[in-house]
PDB file of C-alpha atoms in Angstrom:
ATOM      1  CA  MET Q 177      -6.984  12.898  -6.481  1.00 89.00           C
ATOM      2  CA  GLU Q 178      -6.443  12.588 -10.203  1.00 93.00           C
ATOM      3  CA  ILE Q 179      -7.790   9.372 -11.695  1.00 93.00           C
ATOM      4  CA  LYS Q 180      -7.612   7.935 -15.203  1.00 94.00           C
ATOM      5  CA  ALA Q 181      -9.353   4.619 -15.814  1.00 94.00           C
ATOM      6  CA  LYS Q 182      -9.328   2.749 -19.128  1.00 95.00           C
ATOM      7  CA  LEU Q 183     -10.911  -0.538 -20.082  1.00 94.00           C
ATOM      8  CA  LYS Q 184      -9.231  -2.830 -22.600  1.00 94.00           C
ATOM      9  CA  ASP Q 185      -9.921  -6.529 -23.219  1.00 93.00           C
ATOM     10  CA  GLY Q 186     -11.945  -6.830 -20.026  1.00 92.00           C
ATOM     11  CA  VAL Q 187      -9.206  -5.352 -17.848  1.00 94.00           C
ATOM     12  CA  THR Q 188      -9.547  -1.903 -16.352  1.00 94.00           C
ATOM     13  CA  THR Q 189      -6.236  -0.133 -15.732  1.00 95.00           C
ATOM     14  CA  VAL Q 190      -6.269   2.831 -13.394  1.00 95.00           C
ATOM     15  CA  LYS Q 191      -3.594   5.477 -12.988  1.00 95.00           C
ATOM     16  CA  ALA Q 192      -4.059   7.721  -9.998  1.00 94.00           C
ATOM     17  CA  MET Q 193      -2.206  10.467  -8.197  1.00 93.00           C
ATOM     18  CA  ALA Q 194      -3.036  11.608  -4.690  1.00 90.00           C
ATOM     19  CA  LYS Q 195      -1.902  15.074  -3.672  1.00 91.00           C
ATOM     20  CA  HIS Q 196      -0.245  14.597  -0.297  1.00 90.00           C
ATOM     21  CA  PRO Q 197       3.098  15.675   1.237  1.00 90.00           C
ATOM     22  CA  MET Q 198       3.668  12.178   2.755  1.00 89.00           C
ATOM     23  CA  LEU Q 199       5.730  13.545   5.652  1.00 89.00           C
ATOM     24  CA  THR Q 200       7.811  10.763   7.193  1.00 87.00           C
ATOM     25  CA  TYR Q 201       8.542  10.622  10.915  1.00 88.00           C
ATOM     26  CA  ASP Q 202      12.166  11.610  10.191  1.00 85.00           C
ATOM     27  CA  THR Q 203      11.327  14.623   8.052  1.00 84.00           C
ATOM     28  CA  ALA Q 204       8.569  15.760  10.369  1.00 85.00           C
ATOM     29  CA  LYS Q 205      10.957  15.638  13.323  1.00 86.00           C
ATOM     30  CA  LYS Q 206      13.499  17.784  11.477  1.00 86.00           C
ATOM     31  CA  GLN Q 207      10.842  20.313  10.522  1.00 86.00           C
ATOM     32  CA  GLY Q 208       9.278  20.241  13.980  1.00 88.00           C
ATOM     33  CA  VAL Q 209       5.859  19.271  12.684  1.00 90.00           C
ATOM     34  CA  GLU Q 210       3.655  16.238  13.048  1.00 88.00           C
ATOM     35  CA  ALA Q 211       4.229  13.315  10.678  1.00 88.00           C
ATOM     36  CA  ASN Q 212       1.381  12.746   8.298  1.00 91.00           C
ATOM     37  CA  PHE Q 213       1.015  10.372   5.408  1.00 89.00           C
ATOM     38  CA  ILE Q 214      -1.679   8.404   3.630  1.00 91.00           C
ATOM     39  CA  THR Q 215      -2.392   5.192   5.511  1.00 90.00           C
ATOM     40  CA  HIS Q 216      -5.107   3.592   3.439  1.00 91.00           C
ATOM     41  CA  ILE Q 217      -6.426   3.880  -0.108  1.00 92.00           C
ATOM     42  CA  THR Q 218      -9.519   2.169  -1.450  1.00 92.00           C
ATOM     43  CA  ALA Q 219     -11.233   2.128  -4.810  1.00 93.00           C
ATOM     44  CA  THR Q 220     -14.723   0.833  -5.535  1.00 93.00           C
ATOM     45  CA  VAL Q 221     -16.776   0.284  -8.680  1.00 93.00           C
ATOM     46  CA  ASN Q 222     -20.520  -0.270  -8.197  1.00 91.00           C
ATOM     47  CA  ASP Q 223     -19.842  -0.647  -4.449  1.00 88.00           C
ATOM     48  CA  LYS Q 224     -17.395  -3.505  -5.075  1.00 90.00           C
ATOM     49  CA  VAL Q 225     -13.864  -3.083  -3.767  1.00 92.00           C
ATOM     50  CA  VAL Q 226     -11.293  -3.094  -6.577  1.00 92.00           C
ATOM     51  CA  LEU Q 227      -8.312  -1.705  -4.666  1.00 92.00           C
ATOM     52  CA  ASP Q 228      -7.493  -2.040  -0.998  1.00 92.00           C
ATOM     53  CA  MET Q 229      -4.097  -0.689  -0.116  1.00 92.00           C
ATOM     54  CA  SER Q 230      -2.619  -0.097   3.334  1.00 91.00           C
ATOM     55  CA  THR Q 231       0.339   2.250   3.011  1.00 91.00           C
ATOM     56  CA  SER Q 232       3.272   3.612   4.997  1.00 91.00           C
ATOM     57  CA  GLN Q 233       5.237   6.858   4.882  1.00 89.00           C
ATOM     58  CA  PHE Q 234       7.512   5.408   2.211  1.00 91.00           C
ATOM     59  CA  LEU Q 235       5.289   6.062  -0.752  1.00 91.00           C
ATOM     60  CA  SER Q 236       6.650   9.055  -2.664  1.00 90.00           C
ATOM     61  CA  LYS Q 237       5.394  12.577  -2.139  1.00 90.00           C
ATOM     62  CA  ASN Q 238       2.185  13.027  -4.169  1.00 92.00           C
ATOM     63  CA  PRO Q 239       2.119   9.260  -4.709  1.00 91.00           C
ATOM     64  CA  ILE Q 240       1.380   7.997  -8.201  1.00 93.00           C
ATOM     65  CA  PHE Q 241       0.235   4.435  -8.594  1.00 92.00           C
ATOM     66  CA  LYS Q 242      -1.245   2.095 -11.157  1.00 94.00           C
ATOM     67  CA  PHE Q 243      -3.440  -0.959 -10.668  1.00 93.00           C
ATOM     68  CA  SER Q 244      -5.725  -3.226 -12.690  1.00 94.00           C
ATOM     69  CA  PHE Q 245      -8.877  -5.237 -12.114  1.00 93.00           C
ATOM     70  CA  LYS Q 246     -11.562  -7.230 -13.929  1.00 91.00           C
ATOM     71  CA  GLY Q 247     -15.327  -7.061 -13.922  1.00 89.00           C
ATOM     72  CA  ALA Q 248     -16.095  -3.422 -14.777  1.00 91.00           C
ATOM     73  CA  ASN Q 249     -17.708  -1.864 -17.837  1.00 91.00           C
ATOM     74  CA  VAL Q 250     -17.114   1.293 -19.854  1.00 94.00           C
ATOM     75  CA  GLY Q 251     -19.139   4.079 -18.255  1.00 93.00           C
ATOM     76  CA  ASP Q 252     -18.933   2.667 -14.712  1.00 93.00           C
ATOM     77  CA  LYS Q 253     -17.837   5.096 -12.052  1.00 94.00           C
ATOM     78  CA  ILE Q 254     -14.732   4.387  -9.999  1.00 94.00           C
ATOM     79  CA  VAL Q 255     -14.662   6.009  -6.565  1.00 94.00           C
ATOM     80  CA  MET Q 256     -11.352   6.344  -4.712  1.00 93.00           C
ATOM     81  CA  THR Q 257     -10.783   7.437  -1.139  1.00 93.00           C
ATOM     82  CA  TRP Q 258      -7.630   7.979   0.877  1.00 92.00           C
ATOM     83  CA  VAL Q 259      -7.297   8.421   4.624  1.00 91.00           C
ATOM     84  CA  ASP Q 260      -4.198   9.867   6.292  1.00 90.00           C
ATOM     85  CA  LEU Q 261      -2.606   9.472   9.699  1.00 89.00           C
ATOM     86  CA  LEU Q 262      -4.250  12.576  11.155  1.00 90.00           C
ATOM     87  CA  GLY Q 263      -7.685  11.512   9.931  1.00 87.00           C
ATOM     88  CA  GLY Q 264      -7.774  13.666   6.800  1.00 89.00           C
ATOM     89  CA  THR Q 265      -9.593  12.119   3.879  1.00 91.00           C
ATOM     90  CA  GLU Q 266     -10.371  12.822   0.247  1.00 91.00           C
ATOM     91  CA  THR Q 267     -12.732  11.084  -2.144  1.00 93.00           C
ATOM     92  CA  SER Q 268     -12.613  11.465  -5.925  1.00 92.00           C
ATOM     93  CA  ASP Q 269     -14.273   9.683  -8.775  1.00 92.00           C
ATOM     94  CA  ALA Q 270     -13.842   9.132 -12.506  1.00 93.00           C
ATOM     95  CA  VAL Q 271     -15.699   7.371 -15.279  1.00 95.00           C
ATOM     96  CA  ILE Q 272     -14.105   4.294 -16.847  1.00 93.00           C
ATOM     97  CA  LYS Q 273     -13.358   4.956 -20.524  1.00 94.00           C
TER      98      LYS Q 273
ATOM     99  CA  MET L 281     -16.937  -4.511  31.938  1.00 52.00           C
ATOM    100  CA  GLU L 282     -13.760  -3.056  33.323  1.00 59.00           C
ATOM    101  CA  ARG L 283     -13.335   0.620  32.650  1.00 59.00           C
ATOM    102  CA  ARG L 284     -10.003   0.137  30.919  1.00 59.00           C
ATOM    103  CA  LYS L 285     -11.394  -2.429  28.503  1.00 59.00           C
ATOM    104  CA  PHE L 286     -14.473  -0.349  27.914  1.00 56.00           C
ATOM    105  CA  LEU L 287     -12.372   2.689  26.980  1.00 55.00           C
ATOM    106  CA  GLY L 288     -10.210   0.584  24.690  1.00 57.00           C
ATOM    107  CA  PHE L 289     -13.282  -0.712  22.963  1.00 57.00           C
ATOM    108  CA  GLY L 290     -14.526   2.846  22.517  1.00 55.00           C
ATOM    109  CA  ILE L 291     -11.299   3.843  20.785  1.00 53.00           C
ATOM    110  CA  VAL L 292     -11.522   0.909  18.370  1.00 53.00           C
ATOM    111  CA  ALA L 293     -15.146   1.724  17.601  1.00 53.00           C
ATOM    112  CA  ALA L 294     -14.307   5.384  17.005  1.00 51.00           C
ATOM    113  CA  ALA L 295     -11.443   4.421  14.689  1.00 50.00           C
ATOM    114  CA  ALA L 296     -13.741   2.112  12.731  1.00 48.00           C
ATOM    115  CA  ALA L 297     -16.310   4.879  12.412  1.00 45.00           C
ATOM    116  CA  LEU L 298     -13.659   7.241  11.036  1.00 45.00           C
ATOM    117  CA  VAL L 299     -12.993   5.001   8.056  1.00 43.00           C
ATOM    118  CA  PRO L 300     -16.207   4.833   6.103  1.00 41.00           C
ATOM    119  CA  GLY L 301     -15.281   3.676   2.599  1.00 39.00           C
ATOM    120  CA  THR L 302     -13.394   0.541   3.554  1.00 39.00           C
ATOM    121  CA  LEU L 303     -16.412  -1.826   3.313  1.00 45.00           C
ATOM    122  CA  SER L 304     -15.180  -5.388   3.678  1.00 51.00           C
ATOM    123  CA  ALA L 305     -11.613  -4.278   3.038  1.00 59.00           C
ATOM    124  CA  GLU L 306      -8.906  -5.159   5.526  1.00 70.00           C
ATOM    125  CA  ASP L 307      -6.856  -2.295   6.892  1.00 78.00           C
ATOM    126  CA  TYR L 308      -3.539  -3.914   7.753  1.00 83.00           C
ATOM    127  CA  ARG L 309      -2.475  -0.866   9.725  1.00 81.00           C
ATOM    128  CA  LYS L 310      -5.224  -1.625  12.225  1.00 80.00           C
ATOM    129  CA  THR L 311      -5.279  -5.411  12.106  1.00 83.00           C
ATOM    130  CA  LYS L 312      -1.495  -5.837  12.138  1.00 83.00           C
ATOM    131  CA  PRO L 313       0.055  -2.674  13.623  1.00 82.00           C
ATOM    132  CA  ALA L 314       3.354  -4.410  14.465  1.00 85.00           C
ATOM    133  CA  VAL L 315       4.069  -4.902  10.751  1.00 87.00           C
ATOM    134  CA  TRP L 316       4.427  -1.146  10.247  1.00 84.00           C
ATOM    135  CA  THR L 317       6.935  -0.589  13.030  1.00 87.00           C
ATOM    136  CA  ALA L 318       9.171  -3.568  12.212  1.00 86.00           C
ATOM    137  CA  HIS L 319      12.722  -2.488  11.350  1.00 87.00           C
ATOM    138  CA  THR L 320      13.881  -5.449   9.300  1.00 89.00           C
ATOM    139  CA  VAL L 321      12.269  -7.105   6.308  1.00 89.00           C
ATOM    140  CA  ASP L 322      12.345 -10.576   7.907  1.00 88.00           C
ATOM    141  CA  ASP L 323      10.719  -9.255  11.044  1.00 89.00           C
ATOM    142  CA  ALA L 324       8.013  -7.436   9.084  1.00 87.00           C
ATOM    143  CA  ILE L 325       7.238 -10.515   6.982  1.00 89.00           C
ATOM    144  CA  THR L 326       7.037 -12.683  10.096  1.00 90.00           C
ATOM    145  CA  LYS L 327       4.709 -10.224  11.821  1.00 86.00           C
ATOM    146  CA  MET L 328       2.544 -10.073   8.712  1.00 87.00           C
ATOM    147  CA  TYR L 329       2.255 -13.768   7.883  1.00 88.00           C
ATOM    148  CA  GLY L 330       3.566 -15.638  10.911  1.00 88.00           C
ATOM    149  CA  THR L 331       6.490 -17.059   8.944  1.00 88.00           C
ATOM    150  CA  ASN L 332       9.284 -15.722   6.764  1.00 85.00           C
ATOM    151  CA  VAL L 333       9.707 -18.836   4.638  1.00 89.00           C
ATOM    152  CA  THR L 334       9.129 -17.805   1.025  1.00 89.00           C
ATOM    153  CA  ILE L 335       9.412 -19.422  -2.390  1.00 91.00           C
ATOM    154  CA  GLU L 336      11.361 -17.219  -4.778  1.00 91.00           C
ATOM    155  CA  GLN L 337       9.329 -17.750  -7.932  1.00 91.00           C
ATOM    156  CA  GLY L 338       6.193 -16.660  -9.768  1.00 92.00           C
ATOM    157  CA  VAL L 339       6.545 -12.964  -9.013  1.00 93.00           C
ATOM    158  CA  THR L 340       7.962 -10.374 -11.415  1.00 93.00           C
ATOM    159  CA  LEU L 341       9.528  -7.316  -9.818  1.00 92.00           C
ATOM    160  CA  THR L 342      10.917  -4.454 -11.869  1.00 92.00           C
ATOM    161  CA  ALA L 343      12.854  -1.467 -10.547  1.00 91.00           C
ATOM    162  CA  PRO L 344      15.799   0.510 -11.911  1.00 91.00           C
ATOM    163  CA  ASP L 345      19.327  -0.749 -11.117  1.00 91.00           C
ATOM    164  CA  VAL L 346      20.282   2.792 -10.211  1.00 90.00           C
ATOM    165  CA  ALA L 347      17.669   5.221  -8.974  1.00 88.00           C
ATOM    166  CA  ALA L 348      18.682   8.843  -9.514  1.00 85.00           C
ATOM    167  CA  ASN L 349      16.059  10.160  -7.113  1.00 85.00           C
ATOM    168  CA  GLY L 350      15.414   8.198  -3.931  1.00 85.00           C
ATOM    169  CA  GLY L 351      12.306  10.285  -3.345  1.00 87.00           C
ATOM    170  CA  ALA L 352      10.391   8.537  -6.100  1.00 89.00           C
ATOM    171  CA  VAL L 353      11.750   5.139  -7.100  1.00 91.00           C
ATOM    172  CA  PRO L 354       9.438   3.449  -9.622  1.00 92.00           C
ATOM    173  CA  VAL L 355       8.578  -0.106  -8.579  1.00 93.00           C
ATOM    174  CA  ASP L 356       6.450  -2.432 -10.745  1.00 94.00           C
ATOM    175  CA  PHE L 357       5.358  -5.922  -9.783  1.00 93.00           C
ATOM    176  CA  SER L 358       3.068  -8.526 -11.245  1.00 92.00           C
ATOM    177  CA  SER L 359       2.146 -12.173 -10.813  1.00 92.00           C
ATOM    178  CA  ASP L 360      -0.338 -14.770 -12.090  1.00 93.00           C
ATOM    179  CA  ILE L 361      -0.559 -16.562  -8.750  1.00 91.00           C
ATOM    180  CA  ALA L 362      -4.050 -16.856  -7.269  1.00 92.00           C
ATOM    181  CA  ALA L 363      -3.436 -14.775  -4.181  1.00 91.00           C
ATOM    182  CA  LYS L 364      -4.992 -13.276  -1.087  1.00 91.00           C
ATOM    183  CA  SER L 365      -2.618 -10.363  -0.617  1.00 91.00           C
ATOM    184  CA  VAL L 366       0.536  -8.638  -1.837  1.00 93.00           C
ATOM    185  CA  ALA L 367       2.995  -6.634   0.247  1.00 92.00           C
ATOM    186  CA  VAL L 368       6.118  -4.589  -0.494  1.00 93.00           C
ATOM    187  CA  PHE L 369       9.106  -4.312   1.847  1.00 91.00           C
ATOM    188  CA  GLN L 370      12.568  -2.705   1.665  1.00 91.00           C
ATOM    189  CA  ASP L 371      15.615  -2.472   3.899  1.00 91.00           C
ATOM    190  CA  ALA L 372      16.753   1.084   3.126  1.00 89.00           C
ATOM    191  CA  ASN L 373      14.424   3.008   5.437  1.00 87.00           C
ATOM    192  CA  PRO L 374      13.965   3.056   9.227  1.00 87.00           C
ATOM    193  CA  GLU L 375      10.908   0.797   8.952  1.00 89.00           C
ATOM    194  CA  ALA L 376      10.606  -2.039   6.474  1.00 89.00           C
ATOM    195  CA  THR L 377       7.011  -2.082   5.250  1.00 90.00           C
ATOM    196  CA  VAL L 378       5.983   0.070   2.279  1.00 91.00           C
ATOM    197  CA  CYS L 379       2.459  -1.058   1.490  1.00 92.00           C
ATOM    198  CA  ALA L 380       0.113  -4.030   1.481  1.00 92.00           C
ATOM    199  CA  PHE L 381      -2.766  -4.862  -0.849  1.00 91.00           C
ATOM    200  CA  THR L 382      -5.731  -7.078  -0.050  1.00 92.00           C
ATOM    201  CA  LEU L 383      -7.003  -8.856  -3.146  1.00 91.00           C
ATOM    202  CA  ASN L 384     -10.403 -10.177  -4.177  1.00 90.00           C
ATOM    203  CA  GLU L 385     -11.793 -12.111  -7.123  1.00 88.00           C
ATOM    204  CA  ASN L 386     -11.610  -9.064  -9.420  1.00 90.00           C
ATOM    205  CA  SER L 387      -8.005  -8.197  -8.610  1.00 92.00           C
ATOM    206  CA  ILE L 388      -5.120  -8.543 -11.004  1.00 93.00           C
ATOM    207  CA  ILE L 389      -1.613  -8.482  -9.577  1.00 94.00           C
ATOM    208  CA  ASP L 390      -0.126  -5.792 -11.775  1.00 94.00           C
ATOM    209  CA  PHE L 391       0.838  -2.742  -9.759  1.00 93.00           C
ATOM    210  CA  SER L 392       3.115   0.236 -10.237  1.00 94.00           C
ATOM    211  CA  ILE L 393       4.003   2.466  -7.311  1.00 93.00           C
ATOM    212  CA  LYS L 394       6.638   5.064  -6.485  1.00 93.00           C
ATOM    213  CA  ILE L 395       8.434   4.772  -3.193  1.00 91.00           C
ATOM    214  CA  LYS L 396      11.030   6.583  -1.100  1.00 90.00           C
ATOM    215  CA  MET L 397      14.375   4.993  -0.352  1.00 89.00           C
ATOM    216  CA  LYS L 398      16.797   6.672   1.986  1.00 87.00           C
ATOM    217  CA  GLN L 399      19.788   4.757   0.631  1.00 88.00           C
ATOM    218  CA  SER L 400      20.692   1.781  -1.553  1.00 90.00           C
ATOM    219  CA  GLY L 401      18.914  -1.391  -0.542  1.00 90.00           C
ATOM    220  CA  THR L 402      16.858  -4.409  -1.483  1.00 92.00           C
ATOM    221  CA  LEU L 403      13.175  -4.510  -2.334  1.00 92.00           C
ATOM    222  CA  THR L 404      11.099  -7.561  -1.455  1.00 92.00           C
ATOM    223  CA  VAL L 405       7.630  -8.242  -2.824  1.00 93.00           C
ATOM    224  CA  ILE L 406       5.602 -11.005  -1.164  1.00 93.00           C
ATOM    225  CA  VAL L 407       2.552 -12.586  -2.774  1.00 93.00           C
ATOM    226  CA  GLU L 408       0.454 -14.578  -0.311  1.00 92.00           C
ATOM    227  CA  GLY L 409      -1.051 -17.397  -2.370  1.00 90.00           C
ATOM    228  CA  LYS L 410      -4.468 -18.871  -1.737  1.00 90.00           C
ATOM    229  CA  ASP L 411      -2.592 -22.133  -1.097  1.00 90.00           C
ATOM    230  CA  GLY L 412      -1.149 -20.508   2.022  1.00 88.00           C
ATOM    231  CA  LYS L 413       2.394 -20.310   0.649  1.00 90.00           C
ATOM    232  CA  LEU L 414       4.415 -17.117   0.316  1.00 91.00           C
ATOM    233  CA  TYR L 415       5.928 -16.313  -3.065  1.00 92.00           C
ATOM    234  CA  SER L 416       8.562 -13.615  -3.307  1.00 92.00           C
ATOM    235  CA  ALA L 417      10.780 -11.594  -5.599  1.00 92.00           C
ATOM    236  CA  LYS L 418      13.777  -9.484  -4.629  1.00 92.00           C
ATOM    237  CA  LYS L 419      15.681  -6.719  -6.328  1.00 92.00           C
ATOM    238  CA  SER L 420      18.698  -4.774  -5.117  1.00 92.00           C
ATOM    239  CA  LEU L 421      19.248  -1.262  -6.340  1.00 91.00           C
ATOM    240  CA  SER L 422      21.530   1.700  -5.796  1.00 90.00           C
ATOM    241  CA  VAL L 423      20.108   5.026  -4.805  1.00 87.00           C
ATOM    242  CA  ALA L 424      22.130   8.054  -5.890  1.00 82.00           C
ATOM    243  CA  LEU L 425      20.299  10.664  -3.827  1.00 73.00           C
ATOM    244  CA  GLY L 426      18.456   9.549  -0.697  1.00 63.00           C
ATOM    245  CA  GLY L 427      14.790  10.368  -0.613  1.00 57.00           C
ATOM    246  CA  CYS L 428      13.544  10.579   2.929  1.00 54.00           C
ATOM    247  CA  GLU L 429      13.785  14.358   2.934  1.00 52.00           C
ATOM    248  CA  GLY L 430      10.812  14.965   0.670  1.00 43.00           C
TER     249      GLY L 430
END
């Protein structure tokens, strides 16, 4: 996962991209494979949850998303994890600039 | 304990063990599975919140009037409402629910996501206020090239 986190005026804005095909049930059926897409994404800073997102197959392929939160400092580490339908998972981190 | 119940419990426990990083977070796919299979927006909202009565104010939703590529339609939404959760729905795809966010005291409602839309349709964003009311915003858009193939 690619993560960019920037702090400005007390608000941290994060842009992230998860590499995932996000195969919908329809597409998977046509291709004769099993549907698989990210079902849950979380982000934490200092063990505090800053993003909690349950998702469906309708996020774009390689989904890009942006979110904001308060209460972090420059230099803190943001840790993001996604889990997909078949149990695959990936964790990445970045330092807030 | 009956065997059936015991097995069911085992599956739930195994599923919980598979998701380590969620902490206190709520996974709506597990707590409200019916939301994700609902075919209409009204049905999905009702399954999520128990009602589909919403107040159309306080939420800003931005999306293009015409999306050239239905595979990645940019959707931005924000709100100043003190809220417990935010969810995004649409009526262009086989199922209605796109995603749901659980909020906490550090959250700011200012999200950008990219979604797939199979055809032209209407987006609905619901903000569940701490006062228990549902605030919504809607936006209809045309999709030039459907995006459920990607």
